[in-house]
Coordinates of C-alpha atoms in Angstrom, one line a residue:
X7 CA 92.2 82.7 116.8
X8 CA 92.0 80.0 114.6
X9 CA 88.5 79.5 114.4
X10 CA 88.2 83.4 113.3
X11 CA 91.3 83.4 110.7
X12 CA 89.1 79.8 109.0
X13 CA 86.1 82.0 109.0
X14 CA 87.7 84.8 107.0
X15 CA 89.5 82.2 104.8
X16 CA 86.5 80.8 103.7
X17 CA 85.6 83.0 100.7
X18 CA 89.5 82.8 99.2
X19 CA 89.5 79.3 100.0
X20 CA 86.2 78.7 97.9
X21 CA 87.6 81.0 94.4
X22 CA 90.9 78.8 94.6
X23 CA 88.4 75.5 95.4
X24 CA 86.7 76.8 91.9
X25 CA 89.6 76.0 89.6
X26 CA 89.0 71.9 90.3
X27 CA 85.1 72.3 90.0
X28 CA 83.5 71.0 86.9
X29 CA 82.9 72.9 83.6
X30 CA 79.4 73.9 82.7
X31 CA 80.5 75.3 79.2
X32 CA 80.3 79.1 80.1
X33 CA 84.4 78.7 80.9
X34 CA 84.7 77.1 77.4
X35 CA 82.7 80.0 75.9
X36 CA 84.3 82.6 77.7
X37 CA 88.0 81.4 76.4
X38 CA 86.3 81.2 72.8
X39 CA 85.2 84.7 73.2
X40 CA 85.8 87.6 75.7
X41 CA 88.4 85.9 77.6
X42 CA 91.5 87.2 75.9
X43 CA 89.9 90.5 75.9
X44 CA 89.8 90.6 79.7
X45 CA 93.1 89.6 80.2
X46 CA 94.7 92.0 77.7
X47 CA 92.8 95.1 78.8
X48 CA 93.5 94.3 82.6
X49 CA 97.3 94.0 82.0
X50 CA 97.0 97.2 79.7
X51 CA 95.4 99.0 82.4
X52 CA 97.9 97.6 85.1
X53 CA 101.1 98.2 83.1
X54 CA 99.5 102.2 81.9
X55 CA 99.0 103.2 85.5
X56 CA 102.2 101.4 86.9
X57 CA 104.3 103.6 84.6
X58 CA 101.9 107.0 85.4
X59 CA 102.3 106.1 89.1
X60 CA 106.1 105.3 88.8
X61 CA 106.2 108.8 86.9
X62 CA 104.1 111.2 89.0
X63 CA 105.3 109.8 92.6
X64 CA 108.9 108.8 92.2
X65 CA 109.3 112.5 90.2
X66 CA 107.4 114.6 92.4
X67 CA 108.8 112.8 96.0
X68 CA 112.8 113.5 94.8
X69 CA 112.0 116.8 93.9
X70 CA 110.3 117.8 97.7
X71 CA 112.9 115.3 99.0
X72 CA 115.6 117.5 97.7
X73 CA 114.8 120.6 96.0
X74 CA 113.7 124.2 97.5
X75 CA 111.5 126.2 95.5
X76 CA 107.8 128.2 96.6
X77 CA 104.9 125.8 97.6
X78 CA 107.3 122.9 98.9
X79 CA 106.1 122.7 102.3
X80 CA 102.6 122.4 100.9
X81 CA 102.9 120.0 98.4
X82 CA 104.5 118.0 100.9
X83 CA 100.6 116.7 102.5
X84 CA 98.9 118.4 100.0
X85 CA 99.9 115.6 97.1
X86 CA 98.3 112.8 99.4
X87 CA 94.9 114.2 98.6
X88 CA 93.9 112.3 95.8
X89 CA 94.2 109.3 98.0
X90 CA 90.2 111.1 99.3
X91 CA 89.1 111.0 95.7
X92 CA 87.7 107.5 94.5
X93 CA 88.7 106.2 91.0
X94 CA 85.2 105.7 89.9
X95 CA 84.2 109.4 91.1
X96 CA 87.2 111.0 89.6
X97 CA 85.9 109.0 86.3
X98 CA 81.9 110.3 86.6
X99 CA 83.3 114.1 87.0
X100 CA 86.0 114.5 84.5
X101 CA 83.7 112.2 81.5
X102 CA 80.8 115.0 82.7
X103 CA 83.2 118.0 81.9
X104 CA 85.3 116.3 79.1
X105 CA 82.2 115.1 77.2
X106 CA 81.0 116.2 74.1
X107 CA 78.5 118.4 76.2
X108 CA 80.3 119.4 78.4
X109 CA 82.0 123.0 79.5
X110 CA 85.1 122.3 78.1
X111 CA 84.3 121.5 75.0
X112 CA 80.9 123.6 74.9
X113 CA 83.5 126.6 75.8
X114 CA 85.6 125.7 72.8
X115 CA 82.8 125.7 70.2
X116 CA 81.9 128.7 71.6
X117 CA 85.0 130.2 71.5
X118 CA 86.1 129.0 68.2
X119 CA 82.9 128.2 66.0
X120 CA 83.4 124.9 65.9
X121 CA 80.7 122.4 65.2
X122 CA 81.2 119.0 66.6
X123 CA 83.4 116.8 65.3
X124 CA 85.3 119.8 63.3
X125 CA 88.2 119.1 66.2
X126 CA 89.7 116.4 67.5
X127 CA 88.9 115.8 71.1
X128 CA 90.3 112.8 73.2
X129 CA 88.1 110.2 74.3
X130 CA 87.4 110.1 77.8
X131 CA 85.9 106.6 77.6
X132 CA 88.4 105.2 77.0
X133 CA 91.7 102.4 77.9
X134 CA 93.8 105.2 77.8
X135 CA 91.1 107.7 80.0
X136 CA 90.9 105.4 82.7
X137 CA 94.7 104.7 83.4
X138 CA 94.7 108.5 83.4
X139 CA 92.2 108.4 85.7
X140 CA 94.1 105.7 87.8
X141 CA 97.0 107.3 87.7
X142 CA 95.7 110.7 89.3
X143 CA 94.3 109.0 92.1
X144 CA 96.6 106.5 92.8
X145 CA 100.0 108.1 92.4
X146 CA 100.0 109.2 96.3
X147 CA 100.6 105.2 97.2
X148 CA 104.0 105.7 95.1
X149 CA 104.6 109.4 96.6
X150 CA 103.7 108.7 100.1
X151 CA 106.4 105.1 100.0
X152 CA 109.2 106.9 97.5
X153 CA 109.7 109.7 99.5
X154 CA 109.9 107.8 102.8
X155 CA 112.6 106.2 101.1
X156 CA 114.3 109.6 99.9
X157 CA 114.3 110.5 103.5
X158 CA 115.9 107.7 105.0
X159 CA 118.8 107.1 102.8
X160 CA 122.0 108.1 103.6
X161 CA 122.9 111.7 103.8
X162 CA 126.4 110.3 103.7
X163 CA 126.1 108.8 99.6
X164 CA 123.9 112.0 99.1
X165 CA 127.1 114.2 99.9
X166 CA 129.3 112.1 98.3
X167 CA 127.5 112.0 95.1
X168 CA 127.0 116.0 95.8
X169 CA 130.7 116.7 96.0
X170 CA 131.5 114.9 92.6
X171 CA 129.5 117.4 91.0
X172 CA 126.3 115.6 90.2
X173 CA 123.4 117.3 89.7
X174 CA 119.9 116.7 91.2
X175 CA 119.0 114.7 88.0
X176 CA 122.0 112.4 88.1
X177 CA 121.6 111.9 92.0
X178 CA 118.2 110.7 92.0
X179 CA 119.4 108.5 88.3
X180 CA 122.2 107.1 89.4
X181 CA 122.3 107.1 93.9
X182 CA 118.5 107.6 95.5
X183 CA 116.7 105.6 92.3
X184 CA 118.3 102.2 92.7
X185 CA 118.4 102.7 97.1
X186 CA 114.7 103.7 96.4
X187 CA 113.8 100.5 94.3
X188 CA 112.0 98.5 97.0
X189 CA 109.9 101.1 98.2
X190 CA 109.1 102.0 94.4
X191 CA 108.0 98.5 94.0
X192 CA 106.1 98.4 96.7
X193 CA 104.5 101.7 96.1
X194 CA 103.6 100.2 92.8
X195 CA 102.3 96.7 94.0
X196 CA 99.9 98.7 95.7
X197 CA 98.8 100.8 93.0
X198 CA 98.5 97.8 90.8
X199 CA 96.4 95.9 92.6
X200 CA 93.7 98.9 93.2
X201 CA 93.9 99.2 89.3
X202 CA 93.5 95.3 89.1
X203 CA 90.3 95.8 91.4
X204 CA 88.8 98.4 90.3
X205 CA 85.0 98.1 88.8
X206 CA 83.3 101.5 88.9
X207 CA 86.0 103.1 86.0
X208 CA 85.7 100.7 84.0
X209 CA 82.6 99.8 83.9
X210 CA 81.4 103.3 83.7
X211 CA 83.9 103.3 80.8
X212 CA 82.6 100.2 79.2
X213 CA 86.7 98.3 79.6
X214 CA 86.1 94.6 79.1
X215 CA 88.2 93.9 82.2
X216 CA 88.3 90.8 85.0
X217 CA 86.6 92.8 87.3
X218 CA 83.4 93.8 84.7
X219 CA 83.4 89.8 83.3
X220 CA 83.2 88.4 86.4
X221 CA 79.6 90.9 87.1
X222 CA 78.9 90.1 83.3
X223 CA 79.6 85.8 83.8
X224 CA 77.4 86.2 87.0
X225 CA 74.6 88.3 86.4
X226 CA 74.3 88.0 82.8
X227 CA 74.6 84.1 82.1
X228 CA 73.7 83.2 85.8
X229 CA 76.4 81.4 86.0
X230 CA 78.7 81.3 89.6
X231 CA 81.2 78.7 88.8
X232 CA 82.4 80.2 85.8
X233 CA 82.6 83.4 87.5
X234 CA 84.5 82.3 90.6
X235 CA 86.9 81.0 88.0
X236 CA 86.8 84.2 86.5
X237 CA 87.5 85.2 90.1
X238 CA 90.0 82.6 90.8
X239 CA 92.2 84.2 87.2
X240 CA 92.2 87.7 89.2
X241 CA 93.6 86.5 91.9
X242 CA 96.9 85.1 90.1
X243 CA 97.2 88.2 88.8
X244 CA 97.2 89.8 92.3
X245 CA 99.4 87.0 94.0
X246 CA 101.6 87.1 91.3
X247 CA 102.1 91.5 91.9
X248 CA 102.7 90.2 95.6
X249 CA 104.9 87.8 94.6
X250 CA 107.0 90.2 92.7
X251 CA 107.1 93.0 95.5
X252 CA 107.9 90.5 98.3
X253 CA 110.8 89.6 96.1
X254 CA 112.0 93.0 96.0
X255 CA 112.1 94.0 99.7
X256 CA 113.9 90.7 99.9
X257 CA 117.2 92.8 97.7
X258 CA 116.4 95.8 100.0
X259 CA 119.9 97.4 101.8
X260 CA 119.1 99.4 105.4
X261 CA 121.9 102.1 105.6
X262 CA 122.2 104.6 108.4
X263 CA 120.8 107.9 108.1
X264 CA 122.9 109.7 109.3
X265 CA 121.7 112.8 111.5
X266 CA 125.0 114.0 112.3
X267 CA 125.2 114.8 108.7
X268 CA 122.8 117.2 107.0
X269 CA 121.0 116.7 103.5
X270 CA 121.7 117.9 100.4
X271 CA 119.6 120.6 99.5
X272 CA 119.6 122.6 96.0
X273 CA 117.7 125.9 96.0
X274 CA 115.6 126.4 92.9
X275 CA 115.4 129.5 90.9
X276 CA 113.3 131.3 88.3
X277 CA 112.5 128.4 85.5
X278 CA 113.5 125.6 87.7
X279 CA 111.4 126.5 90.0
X280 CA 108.2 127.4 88.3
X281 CA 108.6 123.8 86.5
X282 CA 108.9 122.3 89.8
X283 CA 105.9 124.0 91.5
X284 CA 103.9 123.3 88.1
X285 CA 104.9 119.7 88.2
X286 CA 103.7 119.2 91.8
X287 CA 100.7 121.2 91.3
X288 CA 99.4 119.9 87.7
X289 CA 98.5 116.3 89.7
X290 CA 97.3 118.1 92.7
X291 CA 94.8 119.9 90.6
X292 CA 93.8 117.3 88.2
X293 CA 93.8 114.9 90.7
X294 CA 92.2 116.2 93.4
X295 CA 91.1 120.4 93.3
X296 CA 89.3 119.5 89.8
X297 CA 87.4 117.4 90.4
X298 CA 86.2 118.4 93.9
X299 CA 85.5 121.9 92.8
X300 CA 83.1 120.2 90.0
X301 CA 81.3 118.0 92.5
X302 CA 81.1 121.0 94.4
X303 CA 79.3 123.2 91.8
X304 CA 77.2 120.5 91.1
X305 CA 76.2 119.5 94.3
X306 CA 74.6 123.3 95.0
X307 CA 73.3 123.3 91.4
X308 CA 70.9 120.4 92.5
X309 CA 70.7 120.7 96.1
X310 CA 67.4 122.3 96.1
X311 CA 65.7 120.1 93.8
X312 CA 67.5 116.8 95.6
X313 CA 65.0 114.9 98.4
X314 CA 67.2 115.3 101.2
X315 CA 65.2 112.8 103.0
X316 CA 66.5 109.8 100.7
X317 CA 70.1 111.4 101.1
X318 CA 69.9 111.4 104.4
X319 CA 68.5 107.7 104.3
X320 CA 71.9 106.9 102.4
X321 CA 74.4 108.3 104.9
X322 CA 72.7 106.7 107.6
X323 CA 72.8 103.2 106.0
X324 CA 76.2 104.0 104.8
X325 CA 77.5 105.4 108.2
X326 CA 75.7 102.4 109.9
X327 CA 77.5 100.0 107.7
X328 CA 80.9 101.2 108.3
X329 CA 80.7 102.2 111.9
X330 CA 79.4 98.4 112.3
X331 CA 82.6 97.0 110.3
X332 CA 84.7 99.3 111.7
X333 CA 83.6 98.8 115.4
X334 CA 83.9 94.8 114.4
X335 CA 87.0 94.9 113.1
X336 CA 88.7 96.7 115.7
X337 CA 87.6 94.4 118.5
X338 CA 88.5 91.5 115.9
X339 CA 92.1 93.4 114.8
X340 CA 92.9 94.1 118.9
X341 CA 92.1 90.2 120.0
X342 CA 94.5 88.8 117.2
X343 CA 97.0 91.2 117.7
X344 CA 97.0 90.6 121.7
X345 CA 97.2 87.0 121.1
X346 CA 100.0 87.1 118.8
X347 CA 101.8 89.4 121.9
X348 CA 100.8 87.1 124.6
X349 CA 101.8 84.0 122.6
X350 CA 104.5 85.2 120.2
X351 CA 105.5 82.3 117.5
X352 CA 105.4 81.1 114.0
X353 CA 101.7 79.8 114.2
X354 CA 100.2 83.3 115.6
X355 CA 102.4 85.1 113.2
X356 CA 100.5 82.6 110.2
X357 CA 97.2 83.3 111.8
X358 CA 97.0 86.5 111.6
X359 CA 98.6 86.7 108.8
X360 CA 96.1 84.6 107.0
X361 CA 93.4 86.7 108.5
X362 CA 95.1 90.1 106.9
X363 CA 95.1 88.7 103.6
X364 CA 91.8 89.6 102.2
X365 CA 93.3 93.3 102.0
X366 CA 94.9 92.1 98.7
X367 CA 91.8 90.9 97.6
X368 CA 89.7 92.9 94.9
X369 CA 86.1 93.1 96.7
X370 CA 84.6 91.6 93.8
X371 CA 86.7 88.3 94.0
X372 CA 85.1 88.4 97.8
X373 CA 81.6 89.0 97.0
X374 CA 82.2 86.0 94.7
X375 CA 83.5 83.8 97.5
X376 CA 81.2 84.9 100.1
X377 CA 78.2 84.6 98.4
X378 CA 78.7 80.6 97.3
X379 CA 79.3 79.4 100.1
X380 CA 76.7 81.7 102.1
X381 CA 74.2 80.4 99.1
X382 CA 75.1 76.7 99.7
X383 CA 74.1 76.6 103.5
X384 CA 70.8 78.2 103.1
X385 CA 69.7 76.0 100.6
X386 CA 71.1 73.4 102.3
X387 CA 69.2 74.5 105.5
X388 CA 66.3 75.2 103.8
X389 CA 66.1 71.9 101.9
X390 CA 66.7 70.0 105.2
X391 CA 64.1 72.0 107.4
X392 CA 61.3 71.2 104.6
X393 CA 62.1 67.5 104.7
X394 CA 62.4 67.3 108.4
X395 CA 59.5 69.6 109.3
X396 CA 57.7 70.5 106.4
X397 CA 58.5 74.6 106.7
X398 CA 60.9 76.9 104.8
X399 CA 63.8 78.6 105.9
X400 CA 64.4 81.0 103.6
X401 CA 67.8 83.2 103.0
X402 CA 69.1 83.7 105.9
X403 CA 72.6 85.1 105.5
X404 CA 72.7 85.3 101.4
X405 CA 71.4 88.8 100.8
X406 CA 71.5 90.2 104.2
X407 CA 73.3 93.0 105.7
X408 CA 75.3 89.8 107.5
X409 CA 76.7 88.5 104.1
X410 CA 77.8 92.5 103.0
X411 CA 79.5 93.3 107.1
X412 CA 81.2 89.7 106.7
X413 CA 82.5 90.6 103.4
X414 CA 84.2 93.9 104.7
X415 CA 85.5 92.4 107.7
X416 CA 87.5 90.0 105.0
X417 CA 88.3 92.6 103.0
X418 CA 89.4 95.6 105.4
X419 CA 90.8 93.5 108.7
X420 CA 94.2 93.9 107.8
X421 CA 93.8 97.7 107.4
X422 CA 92.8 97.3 111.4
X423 CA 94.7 94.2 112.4
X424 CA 98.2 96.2 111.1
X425 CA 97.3 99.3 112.6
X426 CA 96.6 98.0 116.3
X427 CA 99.8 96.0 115.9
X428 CA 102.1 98.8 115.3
X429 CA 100.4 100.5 118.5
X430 CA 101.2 97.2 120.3
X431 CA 104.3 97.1 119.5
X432 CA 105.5 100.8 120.6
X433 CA 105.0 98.9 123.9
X434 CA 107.8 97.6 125.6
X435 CA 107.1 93.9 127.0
X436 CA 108.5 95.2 130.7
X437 CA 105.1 96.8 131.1
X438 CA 103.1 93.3 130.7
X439 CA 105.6 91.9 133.0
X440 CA 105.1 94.8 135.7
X441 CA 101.2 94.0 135.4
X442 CA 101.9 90.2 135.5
X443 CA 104.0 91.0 138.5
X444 CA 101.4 92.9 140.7
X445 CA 98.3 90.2 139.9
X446 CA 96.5 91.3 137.1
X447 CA 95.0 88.9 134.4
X448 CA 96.0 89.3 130.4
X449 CA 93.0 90.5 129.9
X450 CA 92.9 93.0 132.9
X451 CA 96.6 94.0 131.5
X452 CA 94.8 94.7 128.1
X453 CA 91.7 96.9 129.4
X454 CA 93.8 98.9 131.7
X455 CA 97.0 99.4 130.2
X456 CA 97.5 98.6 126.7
X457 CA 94.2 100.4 125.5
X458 CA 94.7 103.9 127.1
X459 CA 98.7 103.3 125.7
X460 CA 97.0 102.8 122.2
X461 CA 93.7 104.4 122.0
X462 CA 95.5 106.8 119.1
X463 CA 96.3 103.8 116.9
X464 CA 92.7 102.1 118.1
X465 CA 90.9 105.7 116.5
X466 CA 93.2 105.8 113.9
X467 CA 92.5 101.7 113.1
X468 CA 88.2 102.2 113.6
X469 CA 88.4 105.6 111.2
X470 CA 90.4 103.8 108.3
X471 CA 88.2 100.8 108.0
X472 CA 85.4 103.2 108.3
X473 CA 86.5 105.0 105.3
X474 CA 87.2 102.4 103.3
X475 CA 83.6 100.8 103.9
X476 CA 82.0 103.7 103.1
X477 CA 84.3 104.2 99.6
X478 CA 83.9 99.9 98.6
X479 CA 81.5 99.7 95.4
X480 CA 81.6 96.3 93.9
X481 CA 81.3 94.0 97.2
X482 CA 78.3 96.6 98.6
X483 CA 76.9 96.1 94.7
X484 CA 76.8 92.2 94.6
X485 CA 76.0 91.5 98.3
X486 CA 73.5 94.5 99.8
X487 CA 69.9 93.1 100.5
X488 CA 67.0 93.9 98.5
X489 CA 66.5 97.6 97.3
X490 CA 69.4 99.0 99.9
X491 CA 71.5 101.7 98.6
X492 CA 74.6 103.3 99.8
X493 CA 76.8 106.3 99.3
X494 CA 78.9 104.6 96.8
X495 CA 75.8 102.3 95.1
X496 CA 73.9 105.7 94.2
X497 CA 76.6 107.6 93.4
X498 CA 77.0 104.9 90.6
X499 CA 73.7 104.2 89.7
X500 CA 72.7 107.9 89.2
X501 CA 76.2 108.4 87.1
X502 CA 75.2 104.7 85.2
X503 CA 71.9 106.8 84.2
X504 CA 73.9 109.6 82.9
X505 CA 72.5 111.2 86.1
X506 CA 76.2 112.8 86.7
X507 CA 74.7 116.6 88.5
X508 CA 72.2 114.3 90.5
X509 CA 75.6 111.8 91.6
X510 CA 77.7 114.3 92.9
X511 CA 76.0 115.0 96.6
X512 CA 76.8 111.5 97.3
X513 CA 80.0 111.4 95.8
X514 CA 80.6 115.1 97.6
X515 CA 80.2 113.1 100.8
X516 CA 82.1 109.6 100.3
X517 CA 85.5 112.4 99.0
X518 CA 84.9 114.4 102.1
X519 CA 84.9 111.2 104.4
X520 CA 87.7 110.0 102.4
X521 CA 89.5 113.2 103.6
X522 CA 90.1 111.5 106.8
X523 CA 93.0 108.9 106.7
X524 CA 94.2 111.2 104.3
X525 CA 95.3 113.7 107.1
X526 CA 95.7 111.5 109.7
X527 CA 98.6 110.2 107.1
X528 CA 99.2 113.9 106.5
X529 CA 100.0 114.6 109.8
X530 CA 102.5 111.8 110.8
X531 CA 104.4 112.5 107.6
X532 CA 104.7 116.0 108.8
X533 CA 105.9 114.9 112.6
X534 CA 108.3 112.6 110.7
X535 CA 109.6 115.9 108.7
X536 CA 111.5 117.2 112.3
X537 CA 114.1 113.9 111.8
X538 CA 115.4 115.8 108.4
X539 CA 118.5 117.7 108.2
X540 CA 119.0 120.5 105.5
X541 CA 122.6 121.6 104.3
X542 CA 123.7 125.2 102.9
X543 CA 121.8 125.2 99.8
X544 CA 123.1 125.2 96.0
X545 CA 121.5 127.8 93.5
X546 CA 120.1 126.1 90.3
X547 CA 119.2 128.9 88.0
X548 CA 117.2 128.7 85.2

């Protein structure tokens, strides 16, 4: 266990090594030039889509958690879909029909006479298009968490706000809000740090970002010291929005919920609930119905023009990558989390902690730390095997499909490693004892009565890494070998070229596979939905 959780440690523990290594200038230059402009746009772009997070989740989870009104029950998954529709996808479709060529605006020249530039017209590419952008797709992670929270709090301080006449409104202001707070915060952490590792959006967008300087500091000056700094910059900011939401659950207040006691419920009428429907429905469309309907049109616009062949040679490298990762990081997530439950203590806890860290880790800031380190030993190797023997070694592991599967297992263990531990522990220890008790070995124990027990949360575990593989750009970008696309990689080059029709088939694809987790989370929202209780409803007309 410890020899695996040092492995995955390797790349962090080389960006935070890169803040002691020596100066080569770039750093200097950087601070002279772009540096401040990195910084600025990336807490811009965090703060904008904390507040459109905060807005759209918190607002639409109170009003399903408390309100009646046409459409309820299906908002209630249906809101989790943008969670299938990648930032940087969302930002290729919406710049192709917001553009200046475009349908939107070619229908309103049409329509009005215009010429361009006669109207004003928002700019897409823009800071304030991609928080928008952001927000639509990452508001569920604020949703999905607030109205957990909704749900769980006390019926009891629900009715008793109820019967001193406050309205919905002051209820969620002044009770749910503040019992709500760590979840919010936590719901917002997450969205945060996707903002803070996002590449596609704003590099499609042309935002000076951490993320885009740390490509720009490697690629373009060649440099990989000054970019692991670069690298080692992002990660404060993502410790420190860690930091922050750790704090919070530390003020968080458990109260009981109360089933005895049903829920407050307020039946919507007329206005009140047409503004409620619209309001769950506006980010449901733009977020999600939009944009897939686009890729949709697009993708039987070109289909018969598009070399299937070579798309069909990108799903199987793509679906090879993650079923690899996935299949990896499930036996990898099951023999941590079996080790922590055969040897519970502080130091298995650590370990496995340790190795779920990387899942707060932008895959950039990885690529960085994987690829210095994998660099280093083959030139080391190389440089040793010529002096002892006169022959070349090569790259072995820098470039290689090796480097790009390590780099997810860092990046996506924890999405396994917590999964197969929350199967694990719907297991009472009396079992293990029972087996213990009749002969058989741990590992016995595992293969014949912990797996069948689990095998839900071990699909579950395998299908969420898979997804995630098959969505990650910028690690796939920095560390695939040699003329080896994916899904994501073509979706972005073709959109790069302005390609955006020829982009959507594999974009179609990576949203559709992304559809996955999304109902699997669907789903156990729903079976959670039979724990809530629902009082004699008050009218609230228009």
């Amino acid at each position: 266990m410890i020899l695996i959780t040092a492995l995955l440690a390797v790349p962090l523990a080389v960006i935070v090594a890169s803040v002691f290594w020596p100066d080569k200038s770039t750093w200097s230059h950087l601070a002279d030039t772009v540096l401040a402009d990195y910084v600025i746009n990336s807490a811009l772009l965090a703060i904008g889509v904390g507040f459109g997070t905060f807005i759209l989740g918190t607002g639409t989870a109170w009003l399903l958690s408390v309100c009646e009104f046409p459409g309820r029950r299906i908002f209630e998954w249906a809101l989790l879909l943008p969670l299938a529709m990648p930032a940087y996808i969302i930002a290729y479709t919406y710049t192709g029909l917001l553009d200046v060529a475009g349908p939107v605006q070619s229908g309103l020249r049409a329509l009005t006479g215009w010429s361009v530039g006669d109207y004003p017209f928002p700019e897409i590419r823009s800071l304030g298009g991609a928080i928008v952008m952001l927000t639509l797709v990452l508001y569920p992670y604020v949703y999905m968490l607030t109205r957990a929270a909704f749900l769980e709090q006390s019926a009891s301080a629900l009715n008793v706000a109820r019967s001193l006449g406050l309205n919905p409104w002051q209820m969620f202001r002044r009770v749910a809000l503040p019992l709500a707070r760590p979840s919010i915060v936590a719901g917002l952490s997450l969205a945060i740090m996707e903002t803070l590792a996002d590449y596609g959006t704003v590099q499609y967008f042309g935002i000076p970002t951490l993320t885009t300087g740390i490509f720009r500091t490697w690629f373009g000056l060649n440099d990989t010291i000054a970019a692991a700094q670069l690298s080692a910059l992002l990660l404060t900011f993502i410790f420190t929005v860690i930091i922050i939401e750790r704090l919070s659950r530390r003020q968080a207040r458990y109260h009981h919920h109360g089933n005895w006691q049903a829920r407050p419920s307020f039946q919507l009428r007329r206005g009140t609930a047409a503004l409620a429907f619209l309001a769950c429905a506006l980010p449901l469309a733009l977020g999600f119905l939009v944009p897939s309907a686009q890729l949709l049109a697009w993708s039987l616009e070109v289909a018969p023009t598009r070399n299937l062949a070579e798309f069909a040679i990108l799903v199987s490298r793509s679906v090879g990558l993650a079923g690899l990762t996935a299949i990896l990081a499930l036996l990898l997530a099951l023999f941590l989390a079996y080790g922590h439950r055969l040897m519970p203590g502080r130091l298995t806890f650590t370990i496995n902690r340790i190795a779920g860290m990387g899942y707060a880790v932008p895959g950039t800031v990885i690529a960085v730390g994987v690829i210095i380190p994998f660099a280093a030993f083959d030139n080391t190797l190389d440089s040793w095997m010529r002096e002892q023997f006169g022959m070349s070694t090569g790259l072995l592991l820098s470039g290689t499909v090796a480097a790009l599967v390590f780099a997810y297992l860092v990046r996506f263990l924890a999405v396994s490693l917590n999964t197969v531990e929350a199967g694990l522990g719907r297991i009472r220890p009396s079992m293990d004892d029972a087996a213990r008790s009749m002969g058989a070995t741990a590992g016995r124990t595992l293969w014949r009565v912990h797996i069948p027990l689990i095998r839900g949360s071990l699909l579950t575990a395998a299908l969420l890494v898979f997804v995630d593989v098959l969505k990650e750009l910028p690690a796939t970008l920095v560390l695939r070998p040699f003329d080896f696309n994916t899904l994501a990689v073509r979706a972005f080059e073709l959109a790069s070229d302005e390609r955006l029709r020829d982009a959507a088939l594999p974009a179609l694809a990576i949203v559709a596979a992304g559809l996955i987790p999304v109902i699997l989370v669907s789903r156990s929202i729903t079976r959670a939905r039979g724990h809530e209780g629902i009082s004699s409803r008050d009218p609230i007309d228009e």
